[in-house]
């Protein structure tokens, strides 16, 4: 036997060369795994190896996917603390939504969306809620983000005026993040909420910037949720026809006709005096 054969004989366990027909059984599912018999040049006998079981491969894939999601969310948190929810919205739950008259459709859409969250995010489906301010549009969108985060999805909730200001701030030499990093996070997150769209001041810079964000989500089939106090025509004037065209394809459109809950509270109405549907 030449030197290569002698070396291989030493490094390859004897168990790998004896009973070439012996199978092993997967520790996870119990499936039988037959050996693959190979002839190694320079070795005077055959060896056997085993491929991993399908369930082992799938478990490894899930572990790697979870690790990648965790790292991605960590990057998002560095730029958007608490995914952008902030103190006011980070505890929002659909169960806590004030069911005022006229909010039924918006509540139904948000509830149905979370009921089939994984599939909706996978397919890049979203929704747009429009209507007067103060009737819970942001609450519902934030509640969906909370569910997504609890399910291990990556998500960002950002008021559009604040988001645009954040992007502008990256142009400063003192900025710790770049515009590219923010735009990458907005594109790669499983779910993006653009809250209060249309409230931003229109400029020649804001319209193409919002178009880029929406178009990237559209191109990569990423889920998008939008809330706005504007009418649909008013929103189109702010974000542009091209962006609006993509939104209409990506999102289910629903109008929230409820009155302003904040105005009701400001006028002195208590929880017990609100309309029955709000309780």
Short mmCIF file of C-alpha atoms in Angstrom, two decimals:
data_model
loop_
_atom_site.label_atom_id
_atom_site.label_comp_id
_atom_site.label_asym_id
_atom_site.label_seq_id
_atom_site.Cartn_x
_atom_site.Cartn_y
_atom_site.Cartn_z
CA UNK A 1 0.00 0.00 0.00
CA UNK A 2 1.42 3.38 -0.95
CA UNK A 3 1.86 6.26 1.48
CA UNK A 4 -1.49 7.87 0.57
CA UNK A 5 -3.32 4.64 1.29
CA UNK A 6 -1.50 4.26 4.60
CA UNK A 7 -2.42 7.84 5.60
CA UNK A 8 -6.09 7.37 4.65
CA UNK A 9 -6.23 4.13 6.58
CA UNK A 10 -5.14 6.00 9.68
CA UNK A 11 -7.49 9.02 9.41
CA UNK A 12 -10.67 7.21 8.26
CA UNK A 13 -12.37 5.42 11.17
CA UNK A 14 -12.53 1.66 10.77
CA UNK A 15 -16.28 1.80 11.41
CA UNK A 16 -16.64 3.60 8.12
CA UNK A 17 -15.20 0.69 6.18
CA UNK A 18 -16.63 -2.45 7.70
CA UNK A 19 -20.37 -3.15 7.26
CA UNK A 20 -21.12 -1.18 4.11
CA UNK A 21 -24.82 -2.03 4.21
CA UNK A 22 -25.52 -0.77 7.74
CA UNK A 23 -28.07 2.05 7.86
CA UNK A 24 -28.51 4.64 10.57
CA UNK A 25 -31.68 6.26 11.87
CA UNK A 26 -32.37 9.96 12.19
CA UNK A 27 -32.46 11.08 15.84
CA UNK A 28 -35.16 13.66 15.03
CA UNK A 29 -37.73 11.72 13.02
CA UNK A 30 -36.52 8.11 13.13
CA UNK A 31 -36.24 7.78 9.36
CA UNK A 32 -33.81 5.19 8.01
CA UNK A 33 -30.78 6.66 6.23
CA UNK A 34 -28.86 4.32 3.96
CA UNK A 35 -25.10 4.83 3.55
CA UNK A 36 -23.42 6.02 0.39
CA UNK A 37 -20.53 3.72 -0.51
CA UNK A 38 -17.50 5.43 -2.04
CA UNK A 39 -14.17 4.24 -3.37
CA UNK A 40 -11.28 6.53 -2.40
CA UNK A 41 -8.23 6.42 -4.70
CA UNK A 42 -5.25 5.08 -2.83
CA UNK A 43 -7.34 3.26 -0.23
CA UNK A 44 -7.66 -0.49 -0.67
CA UNK A 45 -11.22 -0.63 0.61
CA UNK A 46 -14.53 1.27 0.22
CA UNK A 47 -15.90 3.72 2.78
CA UNK A 48 -19.45 4.71 3.63
CA UNK A 49 -20.87 8.14 4.40
CA UNK A 50 -24.32 9.37 5.33
CA UNK A 51 -26.20 12.35 4.02
CA UNK A 52 -28.20 14.30 6.60
CA UNK A 53 -31.89 13.52 6.87
CA UNK A 54 -34.34 15.87 5.18
CA UNK A 55 -35.68 16.96 8.56
CA UNK A 56 -32.15 17.77 9.74
CA UNK A 57 -31.58 19.91 6.65
CA UNK A 58 -34.88 21.70 7.24
CA UNK A 59 -34.08 22.27 10.92
CA UNK A 60 -30.72 23.77 9.96
CA UNK A 61 -32.43 25.99 7.39
CA UNK A 62 -34.91 27.25 10.00
CA UNK A 63 -32.10 27.93 12.46
CA UNK A 64 -30.17 29.90 9.86
CA UNK A 65 -33.29 31.82 8.86
CA UNK A 66 -34.04 32.69 12.49
CA UNK A 67 -30.44 33.83 13.02
CA UNK A 68 -30.61 36.03 9.90
CA UNK A 69 -33.93 37.51 11.07
CA UNK A 70 -32.46 38.27 14.49
CA UNK A 71 -29.45 39.99 12.97
CA UNK A 72 -31.65 41.96 10.58
CA UNK A 73 -33.94 43.13 13.39
CA UNK A 74 -30.89 44.12 15.43
CA UNK A 75 -29.77 46.34 12.54
CA UNK A 76 -33.25 47.84 12.33
CA UNK A 77 -33.24 48.54 16.06
CA UNK A 78 -29.98 50.45 15.73
CA UNK A 79 -31.68 52.86 13.32
CA UNK A 80 -35.31 52.66 14.45
CA UNK A 81 -35.51 52.14 18.20
CA UNK A 82 -38.29 49.71 19.13
CA UNK A 83 -38.91 49.38 15.37
CA UNK A 84 -40.04 53.01 15.34
CA UNK A 85 -43.12 52.40 17.49
CA UNK A 86 -42.04 54.67 20.34
CA UNK A 87 -43.72 54.88 23.76
CA UNK A 88 -47.18 55.71 22.43
CA UNK A 89 -47.61 52.85 19.98
CA UNK A 90 -45.41 50.03 21.28
CA UNK A 91 -48.21 48.60 23.45
CA UNK A 92 -50.99 48.86 20.87
CA UNK A 93 -53.15 45.76 20.52
CA UNK A 94 -56.10 45.16 18.24
CA UNK A 95 -58.04 43.99 21.30
CA UNK A 96 -57.64 47.48 22.82
CA UNK A 97 -58.94 49.32 19.74
CA UNK A 98 -61.82 51.73 20.41
CA UNK A 99 -64.63 50.42 18.22
CA UNK A 100 -66.31 53.68 17.33
CA UNK A 101 -69.11 53.75 14.75
CA UNK A 102 -67.56 53.89 11.29
CA UNK A 103 -64.39 52.01 12.24
CA UNK A 104 -65.81 48.55 11.53
CA UNK A 105 -64.22 48.10 8.08
CA UNK A 106 -60.77 49.22 9.18
CA UNK A 107 -60.89 46.93 12.21
CA UNK A 108 -62.01 44.00 10.06
CA UNK A 109 -59.16 44.50 7.57
CA UNK A 110 -56.51 44.74 10.31
CA UNK A 111 -57.92 41.72 12.16
CA UNK A 112 -58.06 39.59 9.03
CA UNK A 113 -54.54 40.66 8.09
CA UNK A 114 -53.06 39.49 11.39
CA UNK A 115 -55.07 36.27 11.26
CA UNK A 116 -53.16 35.31 8.12
CA UNK A 117 -50.04 37.35 8.81
CA UNK A 118 -47.35 34.95 7.59
CA UNK A 119 -49.04 34.38 4.24
CA UNK A 120 -49.80 38.08 3.75
CA UNK A 121 -46.18 39.02 4.42
CA UNK A 122 -44.89 36.20 2.22
CA UNK A 123 -47.08 37.36 -0.67
CA UNK A 124 -46.27 41.04 -0.13
CA UNK A 125 -49.85 42.03 0.62
CA UNK A 126 -50.73 45.10 2.67
CA UNK A 127 -53.48 47.63 3.23
CA UNK A 128 -54.08 51.37 3.23
CA UNK A 129 -56.41 53.04 5.74
CA UNK A 130 -57.56 56.57 5.01
CA UNK A 131 -59.89 58.87 6.88
CA UNK A 132 -60.02 61.82 9.26
CA UNK A 133 -57.42 62.10 12.05
CA UNK A 134 -57.80 60.64 15.50
CA UNK A 135 -59.96 57.60 14.76
CA UNK A 136 -57.42 54.84 15.34
CA UNK A 137 -55.71 54.27 11.99
CA UNK A 138 -52.23 54.43 13.51
CA UNK A 139 -53.30 52.22 16.42
CA UNK A 140 -54.39 49.45 14.07
CA UNK A 141 -51.20 49.67 11.99
CA UNK A 142 -49.01 49.64 15.11
CA UNK A 143 -50.95 46.66 16.47
CA UNK A 144 -50.17 44.72 13.28
CA UNK A 145 -46.48 45.57 13.69
CA UNK A 146 -46.57 44.27 17.27
CA UNK A 147 -48.03 40.96 16.06
CA UNK A 148 -45.40 40.73 13.33
CA UNK A 149 -42.57 41.31 15.80
CA UNK A 150 -44.02 38.75 18.22
CA UNK A 151 -44.07 36.23 15.35
CA UNK A 152 -40.39 36.78 14.56
CA UNK A 153 -40.91 38.97 11.50
CA UNK A 154 -38.84 42.11 10.95
CA UNK A 155 -40.93 45.28 10.91
CA UNK A 156 -40.65 49.07 10.87
CA UNK A 157 -43.31 51.62 11.86
CA UNK A 158 -42.46 55.18 10.83
CA UNK A 159 -44.43 58.39 10.51
CA UNK A 160 -43.61 59.68 7.05
CA UNK A 161 -42.63 63.24 8.09
CA UNK A 162 -40.27 61.84 10.73
CA UNK A 163 -38.85 59.26 8.31
CA UNK A 164 -38.05 61.90 5.71
CA UNK A 165 -36.38 64.04 8.37
CA UNK A 166 -34.35 61.01 9.45
CA UNK A 167 -33.19 60.41 5.88
CA UNK A 168 -32.24 64.08 5.47
CA UNK A 169 -30.22 63.91 8.69
CA UNK A 170 -27.92 61.33 7.11
CA UNK A 171 -26.56 64.05 4.83
CA UNK A 172 -24.79 65.55 7.84
CA UNK A 173 -21.17 64.58 8.40
CA UNK A 174 -22.09 63.88 12.03
CA UNK A 175 -24.65 61.20 11.12
CA UNK A 176 -23.86 57.74 12.48
CA UNK A 177 -25.88 56.02 9.75
CA UNK A 178 -25.98 56.53 6.00
CA UNK A 179 -28.92 57.06 3.70
CA UNK A 180 -28.06 53.75 2.05
CA UNK A 181 -28.33 51.90 5.37
CA UNK A 182 -31.76 53.39 6.10
CA UNK A 183 -33.05 52.69 2.60
CA UNK A 184 -31.75 49.12 2.80
CA UNK A 185 -33.58 48.59 6.10
CA UNK A 186 -36.79 50.03 4.64
CA UNK A 187 -36.49 47.69 1.67
CA UNK A 188 -35.50 44.50 3.48
CA UNK A 189 -37.86 44.58 6.48
CA UNK A 190 -40.63 42.00 6.17
CA UNK A 191 -43.25 44.65 6.96
CA UNK A 192 -43.10 48.44 6.60
CA UNK A 193 -45.72 50.84 7.92
CA UNK A 194 -45.73 54.36 6.47
CA UNK A 195 -47.86 56.16 9.03
CA UNK A 196 -49.47 59.55 8.41
CA UNK A 197 -48.51 59.63 4.74
CA UNK A 198 -49.47 62.90 3.09
CA UNK A 199 -48.70 64.95 6.20
CA UNK A 200 -45.23 65.73 4.88
CA UNK A 201 -44.55 68.99 3.08
CA UNK A 202 -44.30 68.34 -0.65
CA UNK A 203 -40.97 69.18 -2.26
CA UNK A 204 -39.10 68.06 -5.34
CA UNK A 205 -37.12 65.81 -2.99
CA UNK A 206 -39.91 64.18 -0.96
CA UNK A 207 -41.88 62.80 -3.91
CA UNK A 208 -39.02 60.85 -5.57
CA UNK A 209 -37.79 59.69 -2.15
CA UNK A 210 -41.18 58.22 -1.26
CA UNK A 211 -41.46 56.75 -4.73
CA UNK A 212 -38.12 54.99 -4.27
CA UNK A 213 -39.22 53.48 -0.95
CA UNK A 214 -42.57 52.30 -2.32
CA UNK A 215 -41.09 51.09 -5.61
CA UNK A 216 -38.43 49.04 -3.82
CA UNK A 217 -41.10 47.39 -1.67
CA UNK A 218 -43.15 46.75 -4.80
CA UNK A 219 -40.21 45.30 -6.75
CA UNK A 220 -39.27 42.87 -3.96
CA UNK A 221 -42.89 41.96 -3.15
CA UNK A 222 -42.57 43.26 0.41
CA UNK A 223 -45.62 43.98 2.55
CA UNK A 224 -46.58 47.64 2.97
CA UNK A 225 -49.18 49.28 5.22
CA UNK A 226 -50.07 52.95 4.86
CA UNK A 227 -52.22 55.23 7.00
CA UNK A 228 -53.24 58.70 5.89
CA UNK A 229 -55.57 61.52 6.87
CA UNK A 230 -55.75 62.54 3.21
CA UNK A 231 -58.25 61.46 0.62
CA UNK A 232 -56.90 59.09 -2.00
CA UNK A 233 -56.66 61.95 -4.49
CA UNK A 234 -54.90 64.09 -1.90
CA UNK A 235 -52.42 61.33 -1.14
CA UNK A 236 -51.66 60.90 -4.83
CA UNK A 237 -50.85 64.60 -5.06
CA UNK A 238 -48.26 64.17 -2.32
CA UNK A 239 -46.58 60.89 -3.29
CA UNK A 240 -47.09 61.10 -7.06
CA UNK A 241 -49.04 59.10 -9.61
CA UNK A 242 -46.40 56.39 -10.11
CA UNK A 243 -46.13 55.64 -6.39
CA UNK A 244 -49.90 55.69 -5.96
CA UNK A 245 -50.31 53.26 -8.84
CA UNK A 246 -48.09 50.75 -7.03
CA UNK A 247 -49.85 51.30 -3.70
CA UNK A 248 -53.22 50.52 -5.27
CA UNK A 249 -51.83 47.20 -6.52
CA UNK A 250 -50.06 46.28 -3.28
CA UNK A 251 -52.68 47.33 -0.73
CA UNK A 252 -56.31 46.68 0.10
CA UNK A 253 -57.96 50.10 0.40
CA UNK A 254 -60.26 50.77 3.34
CA UNK A 255 -61.85 53.97 4.66
CA UNK A 256 -62.06 54.60 8.39
CA UNK A 257 -65.08 56.85 8.92
CA UNK A 258 -65.00 56.91 12.69
CA UNK A 259 -65.01 60.18 14.59
CA UNK A 260 -61.90 61.41 16.36
CA UNK A 261 -61.50 59.58 19.65
CA UNK A 262 -59.11 62.28 20.82
CA UNK A 263 -61.70 64.98 20.20
CA UNK A 264 -64.27 62.98 22.13
CA UNK A 265 -61.93 62.75 25.11
CA UNK A 266 -61.04 66.44 24.81
CA UNK A 267 -64.73 67.34 24.85
CA UNK A 268 -65.13 65.61 28.20
CA UNK A 269 -66.58 62.26 27.11
CA UNK A 270 -65.45 59.37 29.31
CA UNK A 271 -65.08 55.72 28.41
CA UNK A 272 -68.51 55.03 29.84
CA UNK A 273 -70.17 57.82 27.88
CA UNK A 274 -68.70 56.89 24.50
CA UNK A 275 -71.02 55.34 21.89
CA UNK A 276 -71.79 51.68 22.55
CA UNK A 277 -69.65 50.52 19.64
CA UNK A 278 -66.59 52.16 21.19
CA UNK A 279 -66.75 50.20 24.43
#
